[in-house]
Each structure stands twice: as structure tokens, then as C-alpha cells.
Coordinates of C-alpha atoms in Angstrom, one line a residue:
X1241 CA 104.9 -163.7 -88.6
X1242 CA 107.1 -162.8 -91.3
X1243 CA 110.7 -164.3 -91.4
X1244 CA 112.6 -160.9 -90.7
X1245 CA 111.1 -160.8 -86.9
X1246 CA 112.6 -163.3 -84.2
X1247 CA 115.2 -165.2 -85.5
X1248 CA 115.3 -166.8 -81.7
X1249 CA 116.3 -170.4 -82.1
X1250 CA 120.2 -170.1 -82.4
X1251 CA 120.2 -167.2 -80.1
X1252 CA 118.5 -169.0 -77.7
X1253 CA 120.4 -172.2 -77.6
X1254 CA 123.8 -169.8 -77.0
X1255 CA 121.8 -168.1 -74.3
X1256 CA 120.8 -171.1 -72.6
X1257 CA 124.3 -171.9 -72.0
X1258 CA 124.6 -169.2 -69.8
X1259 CA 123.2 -170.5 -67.4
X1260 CA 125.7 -173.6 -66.5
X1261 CA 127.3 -173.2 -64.0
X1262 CA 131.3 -172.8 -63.5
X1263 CA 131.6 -172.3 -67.3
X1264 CA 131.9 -168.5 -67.3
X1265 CA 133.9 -167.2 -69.9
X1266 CA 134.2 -163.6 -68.0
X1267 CA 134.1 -163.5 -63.9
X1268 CA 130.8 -161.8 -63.2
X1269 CA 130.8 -158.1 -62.7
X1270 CA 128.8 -154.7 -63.2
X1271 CA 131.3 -153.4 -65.8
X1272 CA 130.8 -156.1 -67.5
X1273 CA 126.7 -156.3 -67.5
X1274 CA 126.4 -152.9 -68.7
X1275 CA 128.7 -153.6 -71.5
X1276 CA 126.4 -155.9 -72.1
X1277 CA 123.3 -153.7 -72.1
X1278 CA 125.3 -151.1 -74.1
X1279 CA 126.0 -153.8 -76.7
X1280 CA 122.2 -154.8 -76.9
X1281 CA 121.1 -151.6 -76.6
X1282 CA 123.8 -150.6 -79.8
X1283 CA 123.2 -153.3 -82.2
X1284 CA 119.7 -154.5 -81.2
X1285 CA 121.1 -158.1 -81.0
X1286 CA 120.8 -160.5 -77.8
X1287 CA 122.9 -163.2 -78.9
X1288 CA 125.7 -160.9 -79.5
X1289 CA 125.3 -158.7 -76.3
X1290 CA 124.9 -161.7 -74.1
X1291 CA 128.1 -163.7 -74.8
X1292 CA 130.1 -162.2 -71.8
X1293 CA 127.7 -163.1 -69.6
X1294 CA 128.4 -166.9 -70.8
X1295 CA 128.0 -169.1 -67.6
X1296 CA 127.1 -166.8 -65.0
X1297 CA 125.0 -168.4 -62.2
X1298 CA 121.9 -167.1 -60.3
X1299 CA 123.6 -165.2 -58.0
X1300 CA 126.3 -163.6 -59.9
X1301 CA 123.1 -161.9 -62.5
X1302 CA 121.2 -161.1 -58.9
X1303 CA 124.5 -159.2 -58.1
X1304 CA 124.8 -157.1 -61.0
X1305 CA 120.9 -157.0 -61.1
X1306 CA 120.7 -155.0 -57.9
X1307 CA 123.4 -153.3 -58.7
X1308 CA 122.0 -151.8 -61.7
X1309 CA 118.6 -151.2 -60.1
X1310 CA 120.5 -149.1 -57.6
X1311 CA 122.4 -147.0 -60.3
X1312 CA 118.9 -145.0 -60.7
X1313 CA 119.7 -145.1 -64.0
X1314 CA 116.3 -145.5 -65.5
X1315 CA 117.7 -145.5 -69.0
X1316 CA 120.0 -148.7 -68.2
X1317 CA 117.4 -150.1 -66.4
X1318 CA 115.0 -150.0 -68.8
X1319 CA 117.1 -151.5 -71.7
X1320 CA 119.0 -154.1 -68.9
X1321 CA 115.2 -155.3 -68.6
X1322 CA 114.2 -155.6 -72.2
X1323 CA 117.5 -157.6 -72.7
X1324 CA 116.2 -159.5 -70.0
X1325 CA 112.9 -160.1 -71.6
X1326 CA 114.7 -160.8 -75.1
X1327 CA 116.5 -163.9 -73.4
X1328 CA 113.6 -165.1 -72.0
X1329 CA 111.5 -164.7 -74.9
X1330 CA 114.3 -166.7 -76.9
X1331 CA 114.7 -169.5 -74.2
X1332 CA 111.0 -170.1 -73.9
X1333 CA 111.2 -172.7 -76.7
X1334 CA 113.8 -174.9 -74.9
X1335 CA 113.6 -174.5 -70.9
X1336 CA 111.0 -172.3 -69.7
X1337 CA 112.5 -172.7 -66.3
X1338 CA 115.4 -170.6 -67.4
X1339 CA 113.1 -168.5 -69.2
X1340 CA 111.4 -167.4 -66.0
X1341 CA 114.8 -166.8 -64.4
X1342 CA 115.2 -164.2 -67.0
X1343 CA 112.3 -162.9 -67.0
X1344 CA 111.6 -162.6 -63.5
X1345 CA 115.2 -161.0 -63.1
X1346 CA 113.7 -158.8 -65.9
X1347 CA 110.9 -157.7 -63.6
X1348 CA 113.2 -157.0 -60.8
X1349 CA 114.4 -154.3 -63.2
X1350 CA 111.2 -152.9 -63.8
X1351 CA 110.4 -152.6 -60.3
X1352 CA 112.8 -150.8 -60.0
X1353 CA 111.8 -148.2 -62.1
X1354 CA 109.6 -147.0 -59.6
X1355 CA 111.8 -144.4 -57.1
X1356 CA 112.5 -145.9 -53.7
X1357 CA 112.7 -142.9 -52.5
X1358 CA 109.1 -141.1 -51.5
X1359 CA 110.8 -137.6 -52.3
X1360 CA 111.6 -138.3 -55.5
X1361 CA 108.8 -140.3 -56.7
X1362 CA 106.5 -137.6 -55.4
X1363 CA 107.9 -135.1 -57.7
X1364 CA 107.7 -137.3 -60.5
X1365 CA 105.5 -135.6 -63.1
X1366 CA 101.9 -137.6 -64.0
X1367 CA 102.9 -138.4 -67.4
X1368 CA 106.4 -140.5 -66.2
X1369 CA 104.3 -142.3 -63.3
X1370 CA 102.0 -143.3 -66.4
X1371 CA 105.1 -143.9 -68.7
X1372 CA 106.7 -146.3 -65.7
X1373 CA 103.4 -148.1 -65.3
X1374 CA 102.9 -148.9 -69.1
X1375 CA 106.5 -150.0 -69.1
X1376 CA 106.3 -152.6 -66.1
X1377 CA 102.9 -153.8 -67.2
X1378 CA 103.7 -154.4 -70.8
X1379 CA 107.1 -156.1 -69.9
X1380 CA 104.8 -158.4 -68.0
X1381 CA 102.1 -158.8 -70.8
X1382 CA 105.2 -159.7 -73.0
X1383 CA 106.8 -162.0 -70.5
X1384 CA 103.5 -164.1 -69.9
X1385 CA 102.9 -164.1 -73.5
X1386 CA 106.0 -166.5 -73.9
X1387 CA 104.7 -168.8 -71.9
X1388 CA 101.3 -168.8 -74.0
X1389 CA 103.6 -169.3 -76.7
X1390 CA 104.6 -172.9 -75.8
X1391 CA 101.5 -173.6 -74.0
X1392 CA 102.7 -173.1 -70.6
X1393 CA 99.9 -171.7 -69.4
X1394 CA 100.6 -171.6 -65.3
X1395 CA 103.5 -169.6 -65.7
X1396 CA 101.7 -167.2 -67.8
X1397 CA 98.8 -167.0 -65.4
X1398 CA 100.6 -164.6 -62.5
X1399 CA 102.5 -162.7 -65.3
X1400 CA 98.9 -161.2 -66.8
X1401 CA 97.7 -160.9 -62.9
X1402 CA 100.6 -158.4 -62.1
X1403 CA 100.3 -156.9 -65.1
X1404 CA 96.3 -156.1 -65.0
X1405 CA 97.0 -154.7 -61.5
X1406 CA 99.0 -152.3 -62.4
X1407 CA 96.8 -151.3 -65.9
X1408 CA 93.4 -153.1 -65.1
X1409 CA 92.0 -151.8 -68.8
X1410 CA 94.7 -152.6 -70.9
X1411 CA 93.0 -154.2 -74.1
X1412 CA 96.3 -156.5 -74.8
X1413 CA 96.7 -157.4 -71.3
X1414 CA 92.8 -158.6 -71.5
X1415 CA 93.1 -160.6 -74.2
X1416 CA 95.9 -162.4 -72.8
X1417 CA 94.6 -163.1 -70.1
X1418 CA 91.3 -164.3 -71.7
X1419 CA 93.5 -166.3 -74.0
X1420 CA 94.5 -167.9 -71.2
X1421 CA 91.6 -169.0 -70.4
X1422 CA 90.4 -169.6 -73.5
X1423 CA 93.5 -172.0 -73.8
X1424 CA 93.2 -174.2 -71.1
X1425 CA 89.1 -174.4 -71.7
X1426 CA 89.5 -175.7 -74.7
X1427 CA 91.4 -178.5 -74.4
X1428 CA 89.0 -180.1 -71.9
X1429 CA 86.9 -182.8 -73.7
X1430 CA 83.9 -183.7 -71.7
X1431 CA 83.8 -186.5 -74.1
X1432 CA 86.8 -188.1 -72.9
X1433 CA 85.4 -188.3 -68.7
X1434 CA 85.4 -191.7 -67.4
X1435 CA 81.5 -191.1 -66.1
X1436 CA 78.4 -188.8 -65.8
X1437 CA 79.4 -187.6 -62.8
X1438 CA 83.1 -186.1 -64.2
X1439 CA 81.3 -185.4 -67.6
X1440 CA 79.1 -182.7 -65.9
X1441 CA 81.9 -181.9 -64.0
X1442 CA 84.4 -181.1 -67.2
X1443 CA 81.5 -179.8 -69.1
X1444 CA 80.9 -177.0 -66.0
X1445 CA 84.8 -176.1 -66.3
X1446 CA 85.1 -175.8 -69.8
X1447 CA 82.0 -173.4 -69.8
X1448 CA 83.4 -171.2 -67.3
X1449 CA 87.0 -170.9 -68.6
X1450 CA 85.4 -170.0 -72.1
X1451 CA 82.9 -167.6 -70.7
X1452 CA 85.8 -165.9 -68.5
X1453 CA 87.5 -165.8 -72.5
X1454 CA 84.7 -164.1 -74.2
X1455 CA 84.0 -161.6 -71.2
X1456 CA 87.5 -160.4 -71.0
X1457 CA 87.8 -160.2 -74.6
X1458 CA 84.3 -157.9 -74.8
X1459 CA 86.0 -156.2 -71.7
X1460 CA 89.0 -155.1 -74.2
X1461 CA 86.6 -154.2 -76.7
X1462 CA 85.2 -151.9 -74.8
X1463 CA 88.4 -150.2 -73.6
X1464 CA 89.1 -150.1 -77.8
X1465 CA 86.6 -151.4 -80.0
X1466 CA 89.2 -151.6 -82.7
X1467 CA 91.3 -153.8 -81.1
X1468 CA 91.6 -156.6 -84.2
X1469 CA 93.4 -159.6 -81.8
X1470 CA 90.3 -159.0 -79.3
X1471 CA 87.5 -159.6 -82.3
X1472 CA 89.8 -162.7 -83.8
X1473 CA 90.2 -164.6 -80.5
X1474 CA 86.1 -163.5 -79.7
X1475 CA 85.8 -165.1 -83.0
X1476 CA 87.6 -168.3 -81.8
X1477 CA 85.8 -168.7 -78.7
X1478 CA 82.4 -168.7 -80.8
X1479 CA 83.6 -171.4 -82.9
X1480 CA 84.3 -173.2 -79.7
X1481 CA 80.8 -172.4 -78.7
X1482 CA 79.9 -173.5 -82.1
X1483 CA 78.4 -170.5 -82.9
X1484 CA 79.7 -170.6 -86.3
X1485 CA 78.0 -167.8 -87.9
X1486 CA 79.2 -165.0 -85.1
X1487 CA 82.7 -166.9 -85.0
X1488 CA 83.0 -166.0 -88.9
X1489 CA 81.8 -162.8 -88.2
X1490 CA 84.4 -162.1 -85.6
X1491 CA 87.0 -163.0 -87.7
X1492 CA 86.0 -161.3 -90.7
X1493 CA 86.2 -158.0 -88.7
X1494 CA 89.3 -158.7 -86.7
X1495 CA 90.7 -159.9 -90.4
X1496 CA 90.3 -156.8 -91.8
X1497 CA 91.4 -154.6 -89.2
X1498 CA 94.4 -156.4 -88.0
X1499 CA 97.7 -154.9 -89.0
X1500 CA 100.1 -156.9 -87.1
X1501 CA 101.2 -159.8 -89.2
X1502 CA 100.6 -162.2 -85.8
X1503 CA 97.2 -161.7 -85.4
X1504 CA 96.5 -161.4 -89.1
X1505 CA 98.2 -165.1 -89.0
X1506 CA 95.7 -166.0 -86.2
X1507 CA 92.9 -164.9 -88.2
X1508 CA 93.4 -167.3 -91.3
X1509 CA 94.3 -170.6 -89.2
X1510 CA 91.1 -169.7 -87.1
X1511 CA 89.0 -169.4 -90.4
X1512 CA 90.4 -171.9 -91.7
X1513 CA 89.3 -174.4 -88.8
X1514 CA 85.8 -172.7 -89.0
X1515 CA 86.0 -173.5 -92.9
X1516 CA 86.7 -176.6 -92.4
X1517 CA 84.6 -177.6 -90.2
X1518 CA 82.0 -176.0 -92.4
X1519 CA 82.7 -178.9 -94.8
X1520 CA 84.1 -175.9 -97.0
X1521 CA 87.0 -176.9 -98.1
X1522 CA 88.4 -174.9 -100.6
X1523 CA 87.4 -172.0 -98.2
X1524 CA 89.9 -173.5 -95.6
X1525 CA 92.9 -174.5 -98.3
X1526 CA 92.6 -170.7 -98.9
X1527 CA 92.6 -170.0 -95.3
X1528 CA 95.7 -172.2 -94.5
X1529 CA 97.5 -170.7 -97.5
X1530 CA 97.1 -167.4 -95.9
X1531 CA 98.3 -168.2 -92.9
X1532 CA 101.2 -169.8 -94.5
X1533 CA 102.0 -166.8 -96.8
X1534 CA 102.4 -165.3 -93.5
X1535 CA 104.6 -167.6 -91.8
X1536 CA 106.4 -169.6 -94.1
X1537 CA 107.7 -171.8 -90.6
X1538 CA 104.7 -172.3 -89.2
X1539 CA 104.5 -175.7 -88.5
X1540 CA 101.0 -175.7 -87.5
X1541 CA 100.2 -173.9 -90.7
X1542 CA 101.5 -176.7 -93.0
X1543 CA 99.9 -179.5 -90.8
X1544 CA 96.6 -177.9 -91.1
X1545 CA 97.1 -177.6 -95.1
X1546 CA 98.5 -180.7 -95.6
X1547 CA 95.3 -182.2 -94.0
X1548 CA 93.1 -180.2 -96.2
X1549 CA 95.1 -181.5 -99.1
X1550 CA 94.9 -185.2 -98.3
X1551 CA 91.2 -184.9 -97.4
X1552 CA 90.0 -183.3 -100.6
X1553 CA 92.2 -186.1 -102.5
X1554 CA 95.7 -184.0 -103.6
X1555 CA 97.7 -187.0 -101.2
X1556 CA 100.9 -185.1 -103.9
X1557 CA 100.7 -182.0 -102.7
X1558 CA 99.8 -183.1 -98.7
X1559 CA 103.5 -185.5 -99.1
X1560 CA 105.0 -182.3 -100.9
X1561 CA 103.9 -180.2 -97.4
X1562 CA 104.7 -182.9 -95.4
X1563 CA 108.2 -183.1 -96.3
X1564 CA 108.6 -179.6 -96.2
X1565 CA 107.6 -179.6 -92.6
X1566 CA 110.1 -182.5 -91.3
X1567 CA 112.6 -180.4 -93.7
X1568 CA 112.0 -177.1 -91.6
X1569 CA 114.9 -175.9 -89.4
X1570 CA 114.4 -174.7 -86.3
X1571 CA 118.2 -173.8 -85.7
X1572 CA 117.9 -170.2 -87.2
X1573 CA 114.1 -169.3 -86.5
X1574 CA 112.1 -169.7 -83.4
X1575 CA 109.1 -171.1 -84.2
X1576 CA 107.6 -171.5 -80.8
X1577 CA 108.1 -168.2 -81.2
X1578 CA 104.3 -167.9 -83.4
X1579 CA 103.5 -171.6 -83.1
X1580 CA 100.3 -170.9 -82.0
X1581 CA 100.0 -166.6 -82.6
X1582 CA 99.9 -166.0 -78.6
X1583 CA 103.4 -164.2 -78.2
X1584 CA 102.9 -160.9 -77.4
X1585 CA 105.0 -159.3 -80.7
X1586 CA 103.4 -155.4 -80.8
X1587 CA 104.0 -155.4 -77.1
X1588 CA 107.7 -156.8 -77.6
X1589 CA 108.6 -154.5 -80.5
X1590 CA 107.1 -151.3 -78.6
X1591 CA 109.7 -152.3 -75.8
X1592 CA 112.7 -152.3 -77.8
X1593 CA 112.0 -149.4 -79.7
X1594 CA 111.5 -147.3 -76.6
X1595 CA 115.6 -148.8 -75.6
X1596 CA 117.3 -149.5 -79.0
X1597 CA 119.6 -146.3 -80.8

């Protein structure tokens, strides 16, 4: 991800001081939180718009949370939601339990987009019912997303459920949730079971969490066979299958299609493994320095060249990448952010540009 997206880290340590409790700089109130939104929804920056609400507790953002929902301002609503979600996005890296305070407040919000009232939401027209519905369900695909960001897979899990129920053939929300799976499959060594018994047993699970991957991923496929992230994680799962030839295929064609920087990111570390693991070296070094044109703060990026380097005997250039990466700061950039390419960025963006002036 280029450096001009989420500069989340600093943000996100301010914000997480909002949530001690008895330190608020400005007594709780609904003036105040819609200044608040105004201010986010005016500059386009959470760090600056969320300074009044310094130190307020649970209770005082339920407060001014229900109190917003029952403006029936949908406008307000909306962007008091996306605020939400930038918060929680930005925390994710430091607490996620006061990330999902945010974000489910944030859902609250979205909820209550949908008109209590059966008058009124029967003479909405077709096309806002669809409008609310893509709303909620991609504020939930982004929200989830976070979580996948720092590996936090259970909390991610219920966000993608909601989410599909609302748009079942969503091709981002499928992917998530086969990333998802595909996330907590692969990290189950069958290797490292204490017996036959638990090997067979590991071995079952691993199957099924990476068969549920690659069949939600062909699900999304099918709802848009152009969807690039679909054909780069399909890719990854055939390299887990070592299936290396369809894997390379895969990400060749989600390579070449992809045109958010993210999944184009995704694309080179996951050819780059393949590479590597192809014994092709300088196929992989080219690869890695891909991904890490990409996202000059990706750790992951620079441990993955670094190895390349020290393997095919450059131990100069692997120490020159190694420093940089104990050198990195993370006080300006949120680099669980794109750690491992899962946040949901397109999803994120389309969100604020639908409330930002």
C-alpha cells in the first residue's frame, strides 16, 4: 500500500486514549459528537475530529450513539459510522478490544439506517433499500477486515457472517470470508501433532478450512470473474495445496488485473513464496522487490527479501534490509494496517468517499 493511504499509527495511539476513563477533556454530549462528525466529515481526518471526544467512557459514546441514530439523520449517521470504523481501523494494531467497541458502536449506526418505522421504510424507493444494504454490509466487510489485518481471526469471523447475510453474493465479502478460512487453515501443521491419531485429525481440518477458502473464492468469481483479490488469494490456496503450476497461474491473472495497490502487494509476496519455493530465486528477489516498491513499510516485505538475499549469498545487502527494518517507525504509519494485505482498503475508501465534502 502506498505511503499516502493510512497514516494510522499516531492517530490511533491519540484515539486509544479515549477510551480511559475519568480523563475527558469535554463532558460528554450530542453537541459535541456531531461536531465531531462535522469535523471528520470536513477535513477527512480522525485524529483531529476525535480529540473532544478524549476520555469518554462506554456509556457516555452509547448516549450520544442513540441519540444520533434517533436524529433520522441518515447523512450524520452515515458519516458518525464511518468515523466509527476509521477509529477502529486505526486502533486494531494496538487493542483490538477497543477496536470492536468502535466498531460495533459503528454498526449500531448502520443499523440504524434502516427506518424504524414500517411507514417509512415501506415508501423507501428500491434503489435506497439497496443503497442502505451495501452500506451496512460493506461497513461490516471493512470492520472484519481489521481484524484479518492483525490476525485476529474470531473477531473477524461474525463481522463477514452479518455481512453475507445481508449481501450473500458480494465478491469482497466472499473473499474475506474465504480468507478467513484460508488463514486459520494454513497455519495448522499436521507435522507438528503429537501422534497418528491428532495427525489425521489436523490434516482433516486443514483440508476443510482450505477447501471452504478455494470454494468461496470460485463462489466470488462467479459473482465477477474479474475480481483480481479472488484469483490472487485462489492462487495462494493452490500453493498451499502445492499445486504450484495453477497457484502461478492464479497469480499471474489476479497480477495483471489488480488495480488496487493492496492486492497488487499480495500478488508479489505470494509469487514470491511460490518462487521461492520453486528454488527460483532471482524470480522471488524480483517478487519481494515488488512488493516492496509497493509498500516501502512493509515489514514482512523486507523479511522476506532479506531472506532471499542471505540465501543466495548477498549477507551485505540482507544486514542493509535488516537494519532498515528494526529502523522502520511505526509512530506515523500503521503498518498492521497492510501487514499481511487482508484489510479491506477499496471497501474503506468507497465508505469515506460516499461521507467526506
Amino acid at each position: 500500500m502506498p505511503a499516502k493511504s493510512i497514516r494510522y499509527a499516531a492517530a490511533g495511539i491519540a484515539m486509544l486514549a479515549s477510551t480511559a476513563v475519568g480523563h475527558a477533556q469535554v463532558a460528554p454530549s450530542p453537541a459535541v459528537y456531531r461536531n465531531a462528525v462535522a469535523t471528520y466529515v470536513k477535513t477527512g481526518d480522525p485524529a483531529t475530529a476525535v480529540k473532544p471526544l478524549l476520555g469518554w467512557d462506554r456509556k457516555g459514546l452509547e448516549a450520544v450513539v442513540a441519540d444520533t441514530i434517533a436524529s433520522g439523520d441518515a447523512s450524520l449517521i452515515e458519516a458518525a459510522a464511518v468515523l466509527h470504523l476509521e477509529i477502529g481501523v486505526a486502533i486494531a494494531g494496538i487493542s483490538t478490544a477497543s477496536s470492536h467497541g468502535y466498531l460495533e458502536l459503528g454498526e449500531r449506526l448502520t443499523d440504524g439506517l434502516v427506518p424504524v418505522n414500517p411507514d417509512v421504510l415501506r415508501n423507501l424507493s428500491a434503489q435506497r433499500k439497496e443503497e442502505i444494504a451495501r452500506t451496512r454490509a460493506a461497513y461490516l466487510g471493512v470492520a472484519g477486515s481489521a481484524f484479518l489485518s492483525v490476525n485476529d481471526v474470531m473477531r473477524a469471523r461474525p463481522f463477514f457472517e452479518r455481512a453475507l447475510k445481508i449481501t450473500p453474493k458480494a465478491p469482497a465479502l466472499l473473499t474475506l470470508k474465504g480468507t478467513a478460512d484460508e488463514i486459520d487453515g494454513a497455519v495448522i501443521n499436521p507435522a507438528d501433532s503429537e501422534n497418528t491419531t491428532m495427525k489425521s485429525r489436523a490434516d482433516r481440518e486443514r483440508t476443510r478450512l482450505l477447501l471452504s477458502a478455494d470454494s468461496l473464492y470460485r463462489q466470488a468469481l462467479d459473482a465477477d470473474p474479474t475480481y483480481a483479490l479472488a484469483q490472487i488469494r485462489l492462487g495462494r490456496v493452490q500453493f498451499h495445496f502445492k499445486n504450484p503450476k495453477q497457484a502461478g497461474e492464479w497469480l499471474a491473472k489476479g497480477s495483471a488485473g489488480a488495480k488496487d495497490p493492496t492486492h497488487k502487494y499480495l500478488a508479489a509476496m505470494f509469487t514470491g513464496a511460490l518462487l521461492q519455493e520453486q528454488k527460483n530465486i532471482a524470480g522471488a528477489r524480483a517478487a519481494f522487490e515488488e512488493a516492496l516498491a509497493l509498500a516501502p513499510r512493509s515489514q514482512n516485505a523486507i523479511v522476506a527479501l532479506a531472506y532471499v538475499e542471505l540465501i543466495s549469498g548477498r549477507p551485505d545487502h540482507a544486514q542493509s534490509l535488516a537494519r532498515s527494518y528494526t529502523g522502520t517507525p511505526n509512530s506515523d504509519d500503521g503498518w498492521w494496517a497492510y501487514k499481511n494485505g487482508t484489510l479491506d482498503n477499496a471497501g474503506l475508501l468507497s465508505l469515506r468517499k460516499r461521507v467526506r465534502k
